[in-house]
């Protein structure tokens, strides 16, 4: 009752007030916030709500929105006549307004540089897309949020400029013999990925990994067009980070002129001690966007490369699939606790349904311990090439696992077509166990590096190097375990169901003897007889150098026995799918 009375009194008090008076009051309250470094969040939200409700275009409204955004990002704000200034220590924005409230021009100026017009920021403000404008402003603020006093900030900004200049030179050097013909090749295989020409209204970023089916299809895209593919394209913002220790950082280029390559076709750098340098309490930083779930062994390797340990105070460790599931749920806007699941159904484009089981006990082991990595510190441009290769390796591993994750609730009541169990075999390999005819088979997937993924099939009568190579090619092309298993099943069905005629003449048999043992005249793999496919002991070699025996599990339901032909599938899952 007291709360309702208080609200009623406020309504009466401000009933005669104009909107401008209300804005002025909230703004004054923001200025007397107890924490001067950050405005009072409830007041900020109140002013945002007022601005959303009060949509009439005017110069005062735009000024108020820009002031809110600037304060949220920790920047200063002031205006003179029709120009608003959003200021930070090393850069600022000028926003020129028309009397009607429309935005006429947006300029960005960095430390010691003249203001440069920004078409992209003008477009965002002109279309009243304040949310994306705020995100872009936050990225710029992070880019130039360099620690230290003014002298230190100036030196760090100079060092950062020379680092970026060296990265640009590396990107322009001749590529490896494999070549990088398309923009997608440069992203996935370039020494430093894809660098966009430095623009003052965009943070310095490089793009280093993209899924083959989700990335850009055009050969060349502008920076603005490439941004539309987030998060399909993995990026890293190149900036500075705070360090407890001082590091020797470059104050000039470290690449000889003209640039040279060594025997391994890597850029030749001057030793840091042979060029102008400064000992500074900071380091370079690759800020990953979005953050990447990375195995502990990979994080250790990164620290060995850079000689700068990755801070682990804020890292939260968990089995790799749980981190991937948590990220997948966030990306899809799902609030459910997907990371607690271990059974997933994947609906393929043709309507076929696969069930993938990732046993928690198998993945909750030290080798699969991972953390969400949002930044990698380093001190030398030579580190970037090796760091990106490690991150690409992890991204390839993550992509394959992510292909098995589709929430069970997406296809309620549907019939399970095929079952698969996915287990880790090492930090760079996984096994996929499945039922084939009357026995089990195992597909071992080895991710040697992001551009070399090989498959080997274990099973009764299934040893075929040509088939292994074919499946490896399929997996490298689609980077999807479900799509690969569908293709593998189709090929195995061709092998095991091909008619075996016993009435062929000797001439026909002699002719067949001259055919390739890998492919027949129709370009298909040869059929495998049932006796070849099923040894007497009903066993197949397992992916972990063990023997997997064929067995069945039974569950009595309503007086009848339910036979589970998939020994690795929990019997209650079979009951749910078959009942």
XYZ file of C-alpha atoms in Angstrom:
579
model
C 0.000 0.000 0.000
C 2.846 2.385 0.870
C 4.529 1.645 -2.478
C 1.311 2.352 -4.402
C 0.837 5.601 -2.491
C 4.404 6.663 -3.282
C 3.904 5.993 -6.985
C 0.620 7.915 -6.982
C 2.289 10.883 -5.313
C 5.044 10.829 -7.964
C 2.439 10.764 -10.711
C 0.726 13.814 -9.209
C 4.002 15.644 -8.692
C 5.182 15.242 -12.284
C 1.818 15.366 -14.024
C 2.409 18.973 -15.008
C 6.089 18.508 -15.864
C 7.247 18.456 -19.473
C 9.357 15.635 -20.938
C 12.355 17.941 -21.098
C 12.034 18.691 -17.369
C 11.958 14.958 -16.639
C 15.059 14.361 -18.757
C 16.863 17.195 -16.988
C 16.014 15.721 -13.581
C 17.286 12.243 -14.430
C 20.420 13.704 -15.982
C 21.149 15.733 -12.835
C 20.704 12.618 -10.730
C 23.180 10.784 -12.949
C 25.762 13.510 -12.444
C 25.670 13.132 -8.652
C 26.154 9.353 -8.720
C 28.034 8.053 -5.694
C 30.559 6.328 -7.955
C 31.783 9.009 -10.337
C 33.494 6.439 -12.557
C 30.177 4.790 -13.382
C 26.695 6.312 -13.526
C 23.881 4.894 -11.432
C 22.535 1.948 -13.432
C 18.867 2.347 -12.386
C 18.955 5.983 -13.492
C 20.557 5.021 -16.807
C 17.843 2.449 -17.411
C 15.182 4.999 -16.490
C 16.526 7.531 -18.965
C 16.775 4.837 -21.665
C 13.155 3.880 -21.081
C 12.100 7.495 -21.293
C 13.975 7.907 -24.563
C 12.364 4.782 -26.014
C 8.894 5.968 -25.104
C 9.537 9.498 -26.288
C 10.309 8.965 -29.975
C 9.729 12.481 -31.354
C 12.941 13.450 -33.209
C 14.721 16.457 -31.807
C 18.234 17.630 -31.147
C 17.783 17.278 -27.383
C 16.618 13.680 -27.724
C 19.659 12.670 -29.779
C 21.973 14.471 -27.361
C 20.418 12.582 -24.460
C 20.807 9.215 -26.212
C 24.437 9.931 -27.071
C 25.151 10.997 -23.511
C 23.702 7.765 -22.142
C 25.760 5.667 -24.539
C 28.962 7.592 -23.778
C 28.528 7.208 -20.027
C 27.749 3.497 -20.372
C 31.065 3.007 -22.175
C 32.996 5.010 -19.582
C 33.538 7.957 -21.929
C 33.086 11.655 -21.426
C 30.361 13.704 -23.123
C 29.853 17.374 -23.870
C 28.380 19.431 -26.667
C 28.799 22.822 -28.257
C 25.896 24.168 -30.279
C 24.943 21.378 -32.719
C 28.052 19.216 -32.213
C 28.321 16.443 -29.616
C 31.689 15.105 -28.437
C 32.119 11.583 -27.040
C 35.633 11.593 -25.590
C 38.241 9.140 -24.292
C 41.944 9.573 -23.550
C 43.191 8.459 -26.980
C 40.255 9.074 -29.316
C 36.990 10.951 -29.621
C 33.864 11.153 -31.774
C 32.270 14.262 -33.252
C 28.564 14.004 -34.024
C 27.159 16.958 -35.966
C 23.366 17.368 -35.672
C 20.812 19.202 -37.799
C 18.183 21.408 -36.097
C 15.596 18.680 -36.759
C 17.620 16.205 -34.677
C 18.911 14.210 -37.637
C 22.593 13.256 -37.695
C 24.490 15.114 -40.405
C 28.004 13.716 -39.946
C 30.090 11.512 -37.633
C 33.857 11.856 -37.365
C 36.440 9.796 -35.482
C 39.793 11.181 -34.358
C 42.600 9.216 -32.712
C 45.496 10.571 -30.687
C 47.444 13.094 -32.762
C 45.338 12.549 -35.902
C 42.781 14.731 -37.674
C 39.078 13.720 -37.472
C 38.007 11.376 -40.277
C 34.357 10.943 -41.408
C 32.806 7.564 -40.580
C 30.140 6.380 -43.010
C 29.322 3.256 -40.990
C 28.725 5.106 -37.703
C 26.698 7.738 -39.550
C 24.511 4.971 -40.994
C 23.900 3.457 -37.553
C 22.886 6.762 -35.980
C 20.904 7.836 -39.046
C 18.809 4.654 -38.803
C 18.374 5.058 -35.017
C 20.275 1.804 -34.462
C 21.616 2.915 -31.109
C 22.279 -0.625 -29.856
C 24.758 -1.461 -32.618
C 26.247 2.019 -32.379
C 26.871 1.416 -28.673
C 28.539 -1.932 -29.443
C 30.811 -0.350 -32.052
C 31.710 2.469 -29.683
C 32.527 -0.077 -26.983
C 34.875 -1.903 -29.372
C 36.668 1.342 -30.185
C 36.931 2.215 -26.505
C 38.430 -1.228 -25.778
C 40.877 -0.731 -28.647
C 42.220 2.522 -27.196
C 41.683 1.793 -23.500
C 45.434 1.563 -22.923
C 46.688 1.438 -19.325
C 49.121 3.887 -17.756
C 49.728 7.616 -17.565
C 49.664 9.851 -20.638
C 53.342 9.274 -21.499
C 52.997 5.498 -21.154
C 49.780 5.484 -23.173
C 51.472 7.405 -25.961
C 54.378 4.923 -26.080
C 52.045 1.912 -26.035
C 49.946 3.374 -28.832
C 53.115 3.886 -30.900
C 54.190 0.289 -30.254
C 50.732 -0.970 -31.221
C 50.879 0.945 -34.517
C 54.224 -0.657 -35.420
C 52.907 -4.097 -34.516
C 49.929 -3.607 -36.822
C 52.249 -2.370 -39.571
C 54.324 -5.566 -39.241
C 51.203 -7.749 -39.332
C 50.111 -6.013 -42.517
C 53.517 -6.679 -44.101
C 53.307 -10.360 -43.103
C 49.862 -10.634 -44.667
C 51.210 -9.254 -47.951
C 54.093 -11.752 -48.175
C 53.855 -14.680 -50.630
C 51.778 -17.512 -49.210
C 52.776 -21.152 -48.849
C 52.765 -23.491 -51.819
C 49.197 -24.552 -51.030
C 48.107 -21.017 -51.892
C 45.380 -18.781 -50.555
C 43.310 -17.965 -53.604
C 40.054 -16.850 -51.988
C 39.208 -14.682 -49.034
C 38.046 -17.793 -47.162
C 41.438 -19.446 -47.831
C 43.198 -16.401 -46.403
C 41.022 -16.523 -43.281
C 41.646 -20.229 -42.636
C 45.223 -20.551 -43.921
C 46.867 -17.119 -44.078
C 49.814 -16.573 -41.749
C 47.953 -13.860 -39.853
C 44.481 -14.551 -41.229
C 42.620 -11.773 -42.987
C 43.497 -8.215 -41.971
C 41.295 -5.359 -43.009
C 43.008 -2.090 -43.833
C 43.215 -0.010 -40.690
C 40.291 2.352 -40.275
C 39.895 4.770 -37.439
C 36.214 3.884 -36.975
C 36.921 0.131 -36.762
C 39.089 -1.652 -34.207
C 42.199 -3.343 -35.566
C 41.074 -6.941 -36.067
C 42.105 -10.067 -37.905
C 39.903 -12.970 -39.002
C 41.443 -16.421 -38.721
C 38.813 -19.208 -38.839
C 35.453 -19.884 -40.395
C 33.295 -22.964 -40.844
C 33.301 -23.999 -44.539
C 29.492 -23.975 -44.678
C 28.887 -20.812 -42.624
C 31.524 -18.456 -43.946
C 31.307 -15.892 -46.733
C 30.561 -17.352 -50.152
C 31.806 -14.336 -52.129
C 35.495 -14.193 -52.937
C 36.013 -10.683 -51.544
C 33.944 -8.871 -48.952
C 34.347 -5.468 -47.396
C 34.919 -5.052 -43.683
C 31.265 -4.091 -43.204
C 30.037 -7.152 -45.130
C 32.358 -9.461 -43.218
C 30.881 -8.260 -39.927
C 27.522 -9.731 -40.984
C 28.978 -13.232 -40.573
C 29.623 -12.931 -36.839
C 29.960 -15.292 -35.059
C 30.485 -17.636 -38.062
C 33.844 -15.912 -38.648
C 36.206 -16.093 -35.689
C 37.989 -12.789 -35.102
C 40.617 -11.333 -32.800
C 40.973 -7.671 -31.942
C 44.606 -6.533 -31.729
C 45.084 -4.231 -28.765
C 47.085 -3.721 -25.548
C 46.644 -5.453 -22.199
C 47.780 -4.795 -18.643
C 50.689 -6.882 -17.364
C 52.096 -7.363 -13.876
C 55.556 -7.535 -15.417
C 57.265 -5.113 -17.769
C 58.008 -6.375 -21.279
C 60.345 -5.192 -24.005
C 58.064 -3.903 -26.800
C 58.980 -2.664 -30.256
C 59.039 1.044 -31.048
C 59.762 0.477 -34.736
C 59.206 -2.230 -37.340
C 60.883 -5.604 -36.692
C 60.758 -6.718 -40.348
C 63.732 -6.126 -42.614
C 63.275 -4.134 -45.805
C 62.582 -5.621 -48.216
C 60.786 -8.380 -46.246
C 62.429 -11.811 -46.355
C 61.357 -15.409 -45.644
C 63.469 -18.109 -44.009
C 63.770 -21.757 -45.103
C 60.411 -22.560 -43.454
C 58.864 -19.639 -45.379
C 58.379 -17.673 -42.175
C 59.092 -13.931 -41.978
C 62.576 -12.920 -40.861
C 62.533 -10.531 -37.876
C 65.204 -8.391 -36.292
C 65.964 -9.368 -32.660
C 64.000 -7.063 -30.388
C 67.274 -5.972 -28.743
C 68.672 -4.757 -32.070
C 65.924 -2.180 -32.672
C 64.414 0.701 -30.737
C 62.351 -0.710 -27.877
C 60.874 0.223 -24.514
C 60.338 -1.693 -21.287
C 56.654 -1.092 -20.590
C 54.184 -2.511 -18.017
C 51.922 -3.994 -20.691
C 51.793 -6.499 -23.549
C 49.989 -6.935 -26.832
C 46.650 -8.729 -26.663
C 44.553 -10.750 -29.099
C 41.036 -10.218 -27.762
C 39.027 -13.151 -29.130
C 35.582 -12.432 -30.520
C 33.721 -14.494 -29.567
C 35.692 -16.219 -26.776
C 36.816 -19.769 -27.628
C 36.569 -22.895 -25.422
C 40.202 -24.070 -25.342
C 41.705 -27.243 -23.866
C 44.176 -26.780 -21.005
C 46.987 -28.346 -23.058
C 46.490 -25.747 -25.804
C 46.485 -22.910 -23.259
C 49.793 -24.219 -21.897
C 51.255 -24.305 -25.428
C 50.210 -20.683 -26.001
C 52.082 -19.650 -22.845
C 55.179 -21.546 -24.007
C 55.106 -19.756 -27.376
C 54.747 -16.241 -26.000
C 56.599 -16.693 -22.699
C 53.666 -14.744 -21.229
C 51.377 -17.000 -19.174
C 47.668 -16.704 -19.874
C 46.092 -15.365 -16.643
C 44.065 -18.222 -15.168
C 42.494 -16.415 -12.223
C 39.273 -15.725 -14.119
C 39.220 -18.996 -16.083
C 36.425 -21.396 -15.177
C 37.347 -24.978 -16.051
C 34.868 -27.564 -17.299
C 34.743 -30.507 -19.749
C 34.969 -29.214 -23.308
C 31.470 -30.374 -24.430
C 29.855 -28.504 -21.531
C 31.495 -25.240 -22.560
C 30.486 -25.772 -26.187
C 26.907 -26.558 -25.164
C 26.741 -23.484 -22.960
C 27.902 -21.315 -25.851
C 25.419 -22.976 -28.215
C 22.550 -22.347 -25.793
C 23.530 -18.676 -25.422
C 23.805 -18.199 -29.182
C 20.339 -19.688 -29.702
C 18.778 -17.715 -26.870
C 17.906 -20.850 -24.894
C 17.722 -20.663 -21.148
C 17.752 -24.420 -20.571
C 20.689 -26.164 -18.975
C 21.947 -27.837 -22.151
C 25.398 -28.371 -20.702
C 23.960 -31.070 -18.410
C 22.766 -33.187 -21.349
C 24.726 -36.037 -22.873
C 22.192 -37.325 -25.440
C 21.408 -35.268 -28.544
C 19.416 -35.724 -31.693
C 20.451 -34.199 -34.994
C 17.916 -33.830 -37.791
C 19.647 -33.983 -41.170
C 18.286 -32.026 -44.168
C 16.723 -35.160 -45.666
C 14.789 -35.800 -42.439
C 17.042 -38.591 -41.180
C 17.525 -38.456 -37.413
C 20.761 -39.336 -35.626
C 21.162 -39.722 -31.879
C 24.585 -38.807 -30.494
C 25.677 -39.830 -27.020
C 28.611 -38.122 -25.321
C 29.110 -39.986 -22.012
C 29.857 -37.513 -19.259
C 32.323 -39.890 -17.602
C 34.336 -40.145 -20.809
C 34.643 -36.380 -21.257
C 35.108 -35.395 -17.609
C 38.815 -36.248 -17.664
C 41.943 -34.066 -17.300
C 42.812 -34.180 -21.019
C 39.400 -32.685 -21.916
C 39.533 -29.945 -19.280
C 38.888 -26.609 -20.986
C 38.188 -22.958 -20.273
C 36.583 -20.110 -22.176
C 39.499 -18.047 -23.460
C 38.764 -14.400 -24.291
C 42.285 -13.069 -24.811
C 45.858 -14.138 -25.574
C 48.767 -11.918 -24.416
C 51.980 -11.754 -26.473
C 54.980 -9.490 -27.031
C 56.221 -10.069 -30.602
C 54.596 -10.148 -34.070
C 56.216 -13.551 -34.718
C 53.978 -15.023 -32.004
C 50.789 -14.256 -33.932
C 51.292 -16.845 -36.684
C 51.820 -19.716 -34.230
C 49.045 -18.585 -31.887
C 46.553 -18.498 -34.749
C 47.497 -22.034 -35.822
C 46.808 -23.321 -32.304
C 43.495 -21.478 -32.141
C 42.492 -22.793 -35.588
C 43.337 -26.308 -34.409
C 41.056 -25.867 -31.414
C 38.323 -24.308 -33.547
C 38.382 -27.312 -35.910
C 38.045 -29.688 -32.950
C 35.207 -27.585 -31.538
C 33.433 -27.443 -34.907
C 33.320 -31.239 -35.178
C 31.953 -31.626 -31.648
C 29.435 -28.828 -32.134
C 28.000 -30.644 -35.142
C 26.703 -33.334 -32.749
C 24.816 -30.884 -30.520
C 21.148 -30.401 -31.244
C 18.781 -30.257 -28.244
C 16.625 -33.343 -27.723
C 13.526 -31.150 -27.527
C 13.777 -30.016 -31.150
C 12.211 -33.203 -32.475
C 9.843 -34.622 -29.823
C 8.208 -37.920 -30.631
C 10.432 -38.561 -33.640
C 11.901 -41.972 -34.358
C 15.631 -42.524 -33.865
C 17.191 -43.802 -37.090
C 20.812 -44.293 -36.023
C 22.769 -44.156 -32.767
C 26.353 -43.036 -32.255
C 28.626 -42.723 -29.241
C 31.299 -40.012 -29.358
C 34.307 -40.339 -27.054
C 37.648 -38.527 -26.768
C 40.755 -40.556 -27.562
C 43.294 -37.754 -27.071
C 43.428 -33.969 -27.192
C 43.339 -34.156 -30.994
C 41.238 -37.237 -31.781
C 37.760 -38.612 -31.135
C 36.039 -41.922 -31.843
C 32.516 -42.472 -33.147
C 31.100 -45.918 -32.342
C 28.060 -47.189 -34.233
C 26.164 -50.377 -35.140
C 26.929 -52.000 -38.479
C 25.096 -55.183 -39.556
C 25.586 -57.572 -36.607
C 28.606 -55.917 -35.039
C 30.031 -52.635 -33.855
C 32.234 -50.359 -35.905
C 34.395 -47.423 -34.855
C 35.392 -44.377 -36.870
C 38.542 -42.806 -35.464
C 38.855 -39.110 -36.332
C 42.303 -37.574 -35.935
C 42.620 -33.774 -36.157
C 46.343 -33.464 -36.854
C 46.004 -29.778 -37.694
C 43.143 -27.553 -38.877
C 43.820 -28.472 -42.514
C 44.578 -32.176 -42.048
C 41.829 -34.367 -40.595
C 42.021 -38.106 -41.216
C 39.544 -40.909 -40.580
C 40.174 -44.619 -40.066
C 37.366 -47.159 -39.901
C 37.665 -50.188 -37.589
C 35.273 -53.107 -37.922
C 34.828 -56.629 -39.194
C 35.803 -56.630 -42.862
C 35.911 -52.809 -43.001
C 39.641 -52.250 -43.350
C 39.912 -50.297 -46.601
C 42.423 -47.434 -47.053
C 40.432 -46.111 -50.021
C 37.284 -45.880 -47.901
C 39.238 -44.154 -45.108
C 40.565 -41.593 -47.567
C 37.109 -41.024 -49.034
C 35.522 -40.433 -45.620
C 38.395 -38.130 -44.635
C 37.733 -36.039 -47.724
C 34.026 -35.857 -46.928
C 34.685 -34.766 -43.337
C 37.207 -32.124 -44.379
C 34.697 -30.757 -46.869
C 31.679 -30.466 -44.556
C 33.271 -30.416 -41.057
C 30.181 -32.227 -39.768
C 30.169 -35.597 -38.052
C 26.439 -36.264 -38.748
C 26.830 -35.485 -42.464
C 29.926 -37.670 -42.618
C 28.252 -40.586 -40.806
C 25.286 -40.383 -43.165
C 27.669 -40.639 -46.127
C 29.570 -43.485 -44.467
C 26.376 -45.435 -43.802
C 25.299 -45.028 -47.411
C 28.648 -46.310 -48.651
C 28.611 -49.259 -46.232
C 25.108 -50.186 -47.364
C 26.368 -50.270 -50.942
C 29.162 -52.577 -49.854
C 27.145 -55.025 -47.731
C 23.954 -55.180 -49.803
C 25.477 -55.411 -53.262
C 24.262 -58.664 -54.879
C 26.793 -61.474 -54.834
C 26.062 -63.714 -57.766
C 27.361 -67.269 -57.529
C 26.385 -68.085 -61.099
C 28.982 -65.950 -62.809
C 30.912 -67.722 -65.479
C 34.625 -68.268 -65.220
C 35.091 -65.611 -67.873
C 33.187 -63.078 -65.784
C 35.196 -63.981 -62.703
C 38.407 -63.625 -64.658
C 37.265 -60.238 -65.888
C 36.451 -59.138 -62.339
C 39.891 -60.245 -61.201
C 41.349 -57.539 -63.422
C 39.204 -54.798 -61.859
C 40.592 -52.458 -59.229
C 40.303 -53.800 -55.660
C 39.091 -50.360 -54.641
C 36.520 -49.394 -57.275
C 34.400 -51.504 -59.650
C 33.325 -50.596 -63.181
C 30.526 -48.399 -61.854
C 32.896 -46.408 -59.678
C 31.592 -48.113 -56.492
C 33.463 -49.902 -53.767
C 33.349 -53.728 -54.060
C 30.841 -55.693 -52.038
C 31.982 -57.444 -48.891
C 30.614 -60.887 -48.194
C 28.763 -61.547 -44.963
C 31.399 -64.064 -43.916
C 34.107 -61.435 -44.403
C 32.160 -58.804 -42.533
C 31.522 -61.007 -39.487
C 34.385 -62.870 -37.826
C 33.686 -65.859 -35.655
C 34.306 -64.013 -32.398
C 31.917 -61.168 -33.322
C 34.429 -58.513 -32.341
C 35.877 -55.343 -33.842
C 39.044 -53.464 -32.961
C 38.209 -50.474 -30.758
C 39.546 -46.992 -31.250
C 41.442 -47.211 -27.991
C 43.402 -50.319 -29.044
C 40.947 -52.623 -27.318
C 38.404 -55.170 -28.498
C 34.709 -54.293 -28.474
C 32.559 -57.420 -28.211
C 29.075 -57.551 -29.682
C 26.347 -57.883 -27.088
C 22.726 -56.919 -26.627
C 20.879 -55.410 -23.688
C 17.341 -56.400 -22.785
C 14.617 -54.653 -20.851
C 11.278 -56.195 -19.954
C 8.364 -53.894 -20.869
C 4.771 -55.052 -20.345
C 5.841 -58.679 -20.169
C 7.927 -58.656 -23.361
C 11.648 -58.339 -23.855
C 12.992 -55.252 -25.614
C 16.257 -56.019 -27.358
C 18.767 -53.205 -27.667
C 20.973 -53.803 -30.725
C 23.146 -50.814 -29.732
C 25.131 -51.943 -26.667
C 26.570 -48.481 -26.068
C 23.118 -46.842 -25.966
C 21.477 -46.749 -22.510
C 18.570 -49.162 -22.544
C 16.130 -46.533 -21.226
C 16.915 -44.389 -24.285
C 16.064 -47.302 -26.549
C 12.841 -47.809 -24.614
C 11.830 -44.187 -25.123
C 12.592 -44.309 -28.831
C 10.916 -47.649 -29.552
C 7.853 -47.389 -27.301
